[in-house]
Amino acid sequence: MHRARYDAHELDPGIPEPPDDPVPGRIRALLRRNRTIGAATISERQRWRAAYLGNVSLIDDWIGEILAVLRRRDWLSNTWIVFIFDHGEMLGDHALWGKTVFYRQSVTVPCILRPPGGITGRVSNALVELIDVPATLRDIAGAEPLDSAMGCSLCEHLTSDSTGKEAIVSDLFGQTMLRTRHHKLVFGTVDKRPHQLFDLEADPDERENRVFDTRLATELLDRWMEPFDALTDQTAFARYRDYVKQSGSLN
């Protein structure tokens, strides 16, 4: 039923081309593992998207059922709604499937806030992170921010045009992504060796890997990662890396 809402032939098939050289080792392994994704036809890619949108619509409908109950019981006037995903989906873009990479399709997620009683809808393009959600919940509850916490409340974006943080960081499987308003740098978490570098203003689809621009990569690392590393509990981080390594997910 939900899949039938979408005409696959009208959907954007996305970015079928594989990543630009040099291709990082982890992504190269994913491409080898899923060769059929890169070889898919335009029609197949459109059908994937229609099925995915159908699943999203199913979730939307059930969220709507929850809101309908709150509305009938007159609880929306004192209920905050915070709706967020933990990851995106490649859906064949860059010849990749799933998540676990730092392309926009995988790391960009919906984030919807609605205060009690609601407000006029607005869209924000501010840079925010999942670690901002706990800070937001504390803000909603009237609690003081945690000492040394890196997360920031998202509530300010309900009424202001704040651009958010100047840079955000994400870590997964031995790789780290540094995302500023203008660039994205992916590098080895321990050795800081750059794997991918994108100019997001000139190349928003992340097609051209500029990793050979070592000067820019070094500037980004020095400007943003040195302060971040200084704030990080290195003992806890080492324990986390040991856990990931034992689980077989660290490369």
Coordinates of C-alpha atoms in Angstrom, one line a residue:
M1 CA 0.0 0.0 0.0
H2 CA 2.7 2.5 1.0
R3 CA 5.0 1.5 -1.9
A4 CA 2.1 2.1 -4.3
R5 CA 2.1 5.8 -3.4
Y6 CA 5.2 6.4 -5.5
D7 CA 5.7 6.1 -9.2
A8 CA 9.2 4.7 -9.5
H9 CA 9.7 6.1 -13.0
E10 CA 9.3 9.6 -11.7
L11 CA 12.0 9.3 -9.0
D12 CA 15.6 10.6 -9.2
P13 CA 17.8 7.5 -9.7
G14 CA 20.6 9.2 -7.7
I15 CA 24.4 9.1 -8.4
P16 CA 25.3 5.7 -10.0
E17 CA 29.0 6.5 -10.6
P18 CA 31.4 4.8 -8.1
P19 CA 33.6 7.0 -5.9
D20 CA 36.4 9.1 -7.4
D21 CA 40.0 7.8 -7.0
P22 CA 41.7 7.4 -4.8
V23 CA 39.1 5.1 -3.2
P24 CA 39.7 4.4 0.6
G25 CA 40.3 0.7 1.5
R26 CA 37.0 0.3 3.4
I27 CA 34.9 1.7 0.5
R28 CA 36.8 -0.4 -2.0
A29 CA 35.9 -3.5 0.0
L30 CA 32.3 -2.5 0.1
L31 CA 32.3 -2.0 -3.7
R32 CA 33.8 -5.5 -4.2
R33 CA 31.2 -7.0 -1.9
N34 CA 28.3 -5.4 -3.7
R35 CA 29.2 -5.4 -7.3
T36 CA 25.5 -5.8 -8.3
I37 CA 24.7 -2.4 -6.8
G38 CA 27.0 -0.5 -9.2
A39 CA 25.8 -2.6 -12.1
A40 CA 22.1 -1.9 -11.5
T41 CA 20.0 -0.2 -14.2
I42 CA 18.3 3.1 -13.8
S43 CA 14.9 1.3 -13.5
E44 CA 16.2 -0.9 -10.6
R45 CA 17.6 2.1 -8.8
Q46 CA 14.2 3.9 -9.1
R47 CA 12.4 0.8 -7.7
W48 CA 14.8 0.8 -4.7
R49 CA 13.9 4.3 -3.9
A50 CA 10.2 3.7 -4.3
A51 CA 10.4 0.8 -1.8
Y52 CA 12.4 2.9 0.6
L53 CA 10.0 5.8 0.4
G54 CA 7.2 3.4 1.0
N55 CA 8.8 2.2 4.2
V56 CA 9.4 5.8 5.3
S57 CA 5.7 6.5 4.6
L58 CA 4.7 3.6 6.8
I59 CA 6.7 5.0 9.7
D60 CA 5.1 8.5 9.0
D61 CA 1.6 7.0 9.2
W62 CA 2.2 5.3 12.5
I63 CA 3.8 8.5 13.9
G64 CA 0.6 10.2 12.8
E65 CA -1.4 7.7 14.7
I66 CA 0.5 8.5 17.9
L67 CA 0.0 12.2 17.3
A68 CA -3.7 11.6 16.7
V69 CA -4.0 9.9 20.2
L70 CA -2.2 12.8 21.8
R71 CA -4.5 15.3 20.0
R72 CA -7.7 13.5 21.0
R73 CA -6.5 13.5 24.7
D74 CA -5.5 17.1 24.5
W75 CA -1.9 16.2 25.4
L76 CA -0.2 18.0 22.5
S77 CA -0.4 21.2 24.4
N78 CA 2.2 20.0 26.9
T79 CA 4.2 17.5 24.9
W80 CA 7.5 17.9 23.2
I81 CA 8.2 15.9 20.1
V82 CA 11.8 15.1 19.1
F83 CA 12.0 12.9 16.0
I84 CA 15.4 11.8 14.7
F85 CA 17.1 8.9 12.9
D86 CA 20.5 7.4 13.6
H87 CA 21.7 7.1 10.0
G88 CA 20.8 7.5 6.4
E89 CA 20.9 5.1 3.5
M90 CA 23.1 5.1 0.4
L91 CA 20.4 3.4 -1.8
G92 CA 23.0 2.8 -4.6
D93 CA 24.5 6.3 -4.7
H94 CA 28.2 6.1 -5.4
A95 CA 27.6 2.4 -6.2
L96 CA 27.1 1.7 -2.5
W97 CA 24.4 0.2 -0.3
G98 CA 23.6 0.6 3.3
K99 CA 25.4 2.9 5.7
T100 CA 28.8 2.9 7.5
V101 CA 30.3 5.4 5.1
F102 CA 30.6 9.2 5.5
Y103 CA 28.8 10.3 2.3
R104 CA 26.0 12.8 2.7
Q105 CA 23.3 10.1 2.1
S106 CA 24.5 8.0 5.0
V107 CA 25.3 10.7 7.6
T108 CA 22.5 13.2 7.0
V109 CA 19.3 12.4 8.9
P110 CA 15.9 14.0 9.6
C111 CA 15.7 16.0 12.8
I112 CA 12.3 17.4 13.8
L113 CA 11.5 19.3 16.9
R114 CA 8.0 20.4 17.9
P115 CA 7.5 22.3 21.2
P116 CA 4.2 22.0 23.1
G117 CA 1.4 23.7 21.2
G118 CA 3.4 23.8 18.0
I119 CA 5.0 26.7 16.1
T120 CA 5.1 27.9 12.6
G121 CA 7.2 25.4 10.6
R122 CA 10.7 26.3 9.6
V123 CA 13.7 24.6 8.1
S124 CA 17.2 24.9 9.4
N125 CA 20.4 24.0 7.6
A126 CA 22.5 24.4 10.8
L127 CA 25.3 21.9 11.5
V128 CA 24.2 19.7 14.4
E129 CA 25.0 16.2 15.7
L130 CA 23.3 13.3 17.5
I131 CA 25.2 14.2 20.7
D132 CA 23.1 17.4 20.7
V133 CA 19.9 15.4 21.4
P134 CA 20.8 14.6 25.1
A135 CA 21.6 18.3 25.6
T136 CA 18.3 19.2 24.0
L137 CA 16.4 16.9 26.3
R138 CA 18.1 18.4 29.4
D139 CA 17.2 21.9 28.1
I140 CA 13.6 20.9 27.7
A141 CA 13.5 19.4 31.2
G142 CA 15.1 22.6 32.6
A143 CA 18.3 20.9 33.8
E144 CA 21.7 22.5 33.6
P145 CA 24.1 21.5 30.8
L146 CA 26.5 18.7 31.8
D147 CA 30.1 19.9 32.5
S148 CA 32.4 19.4 29.5
A149 CA 29.6 18.0 27.4
M150 CA 30.2 18.6 23.7
G151 CA 26.5 18.5 22.8
C152 CA 24.4 21.7 22.4
S153 CA 20.7 22.2 22.8
L154 CA 18.8 22.3 19.5
C155 CA 16.0 24.4 20.9
E156 CA 17.6 27.7 19.7
H157 CA 17.0 26.6 16.1
L158 CA 13.3 26.7 16.6
T159 CA 13.2 30.4 16.6
S160 CA 16.6 31.6 15.3
D161 CA 18.6 31.4 12.0
S162 CA 21.7 30.1 13.8
T163 CA 24.1 28.3 11.5
G164 CA 24.9 25.9 14.3
K165 CA 28.4 24.6 15.0
E166 CA 31.3 25.5 12.8
A167 CA 32.4 21.9 12.6
I168 CA 31.1 18.5 13.6
V169 CA 32.9 15.1 14.1
S170 CA 31.8 11.5 13.6
D171 CA 33.8 8.3 14.2
L172 CA 33.1 4.8 12.9
F173 CA 35.2 1.7 12.3
G174 CA 38.6 3.4 12.6
Q175 CA 37.7 6.3 10.5
T176 CA 36.7 9.9 11.5
M177 CA 34.7 12.5 9.5
L178 CA 35.3 16.2 10.1
R179 CA 32.5 18.2 8.5
T180 CA 32.7 22.0 8.4
R181 CA 30.3 24.3 6.6
H182 CA 32.5 24.2 3.5
H183 CA 34.5 21.0 3.6
K184 CA 34.3 17.3 4.6
L185 CA 37.5 15.4 5.5
V186 CA 37.6 11.7 6.2
F187 CA 40.7 10.3 7.8
G188 CA 42.2 7.5 9.9
T189 CA 41.2 8.0 13.5
V190 CA 44.6 7.1 14.9
D191 CA 47.1 8.0 12.2
K192 CA 45.1 11.0 11.0
R193 CA 45.9 10.0 7.4
P194 CA 43.4 11.7 5.0
H195 CA 41.2 9.3 2.9
Q196 CA 38.7 11.7 1.4
L197 CA 38.4 15.4 1.1
F198 CA 35.5 17.2 -0.5
D199 CA 34.8 20.9 -1.3
L200 CA 31.1 21.0 -0.4
E201 CA 30.5 24.4 -2.0
A202 CA 31.9 23.4 -5.4
D203 CA 31.0 19.7 -5.2
P204 CA 27.9 19.2 -3.0
D205 CA 27.4 15.6 -4.4
E206 CA 30.9 14.6 -3.1
R207 CA 32.1 13.3 -6.5
E208 CA 35.6 14.7 -6.6
N209 CA 38.0 13.4 -3.9
R210 CA 40.6 16.2 -3.3
V211 CA 42.6 14.2 -0.8
F212 CA 45.9 15.2 -2.6
D213 CA 45.4 18.8 -1.4
T214 CA 47.5 18.0 1.7
R215 CA 47.8 21.7 2.7
L216 CA 44.0 22.0 3.1
A217 CA 43.7 18.6 4.8
T218 CA 46.5 19.6 7.3
E219 CA 44.8 23.0 7.9
L220 CA 41.5 21.3 8.7
L221 CA 43.1 18.8 11.1
D222 CA 45.1 21.4 12.9
R223 CA 42.2 23.9 13.2
W224 CA 39.5 21.5 14.3
M225 CA 40.9 18.1 15.5
E226 CA 43.6 19.3 17.9
P227 CA 41.0 21.1 20.1
F228 CA 38.6 18.1 19.8
D229 CA 41.2 15.6 20.8
A230 CA 42.1 17.8 23.8
L231 CA 38.5 17.6 25.0
T232 CA 38.2 13.8 24.4
D233 CA 38.6 11.3 27.3
Q234 CA 41.4 9.4 25.7
T235 CA 41.2 6.5 28.2
A236 CA 37.5 6.0 27.4
F237 CA 38.2 6.3 23.7
A238 CA 40.9 3.7 23.9
R239 CA 38.5 1.3 25.7
Y240 CA 36.0 1.9 22.9
R241 CA 38.5 1.2 20.2
D242 CA 39.5 -2.1 22.0
Y243 CA 35.9 -3.1 22.1
V244 CA 35.4 -2.4 18.4
K245 CA 38.6 -4.2 17.5
Q246 CA 37.5 -7.3 19.4
S247 CA 34.2 -7.2 17.6
G248 CA 36.0 -7.4 14.3
S249 CA 34.7 -4.1 13.0
L250 CA 37.8 -2.0 13.1
N251 CA 39.9 -1.6 9.9

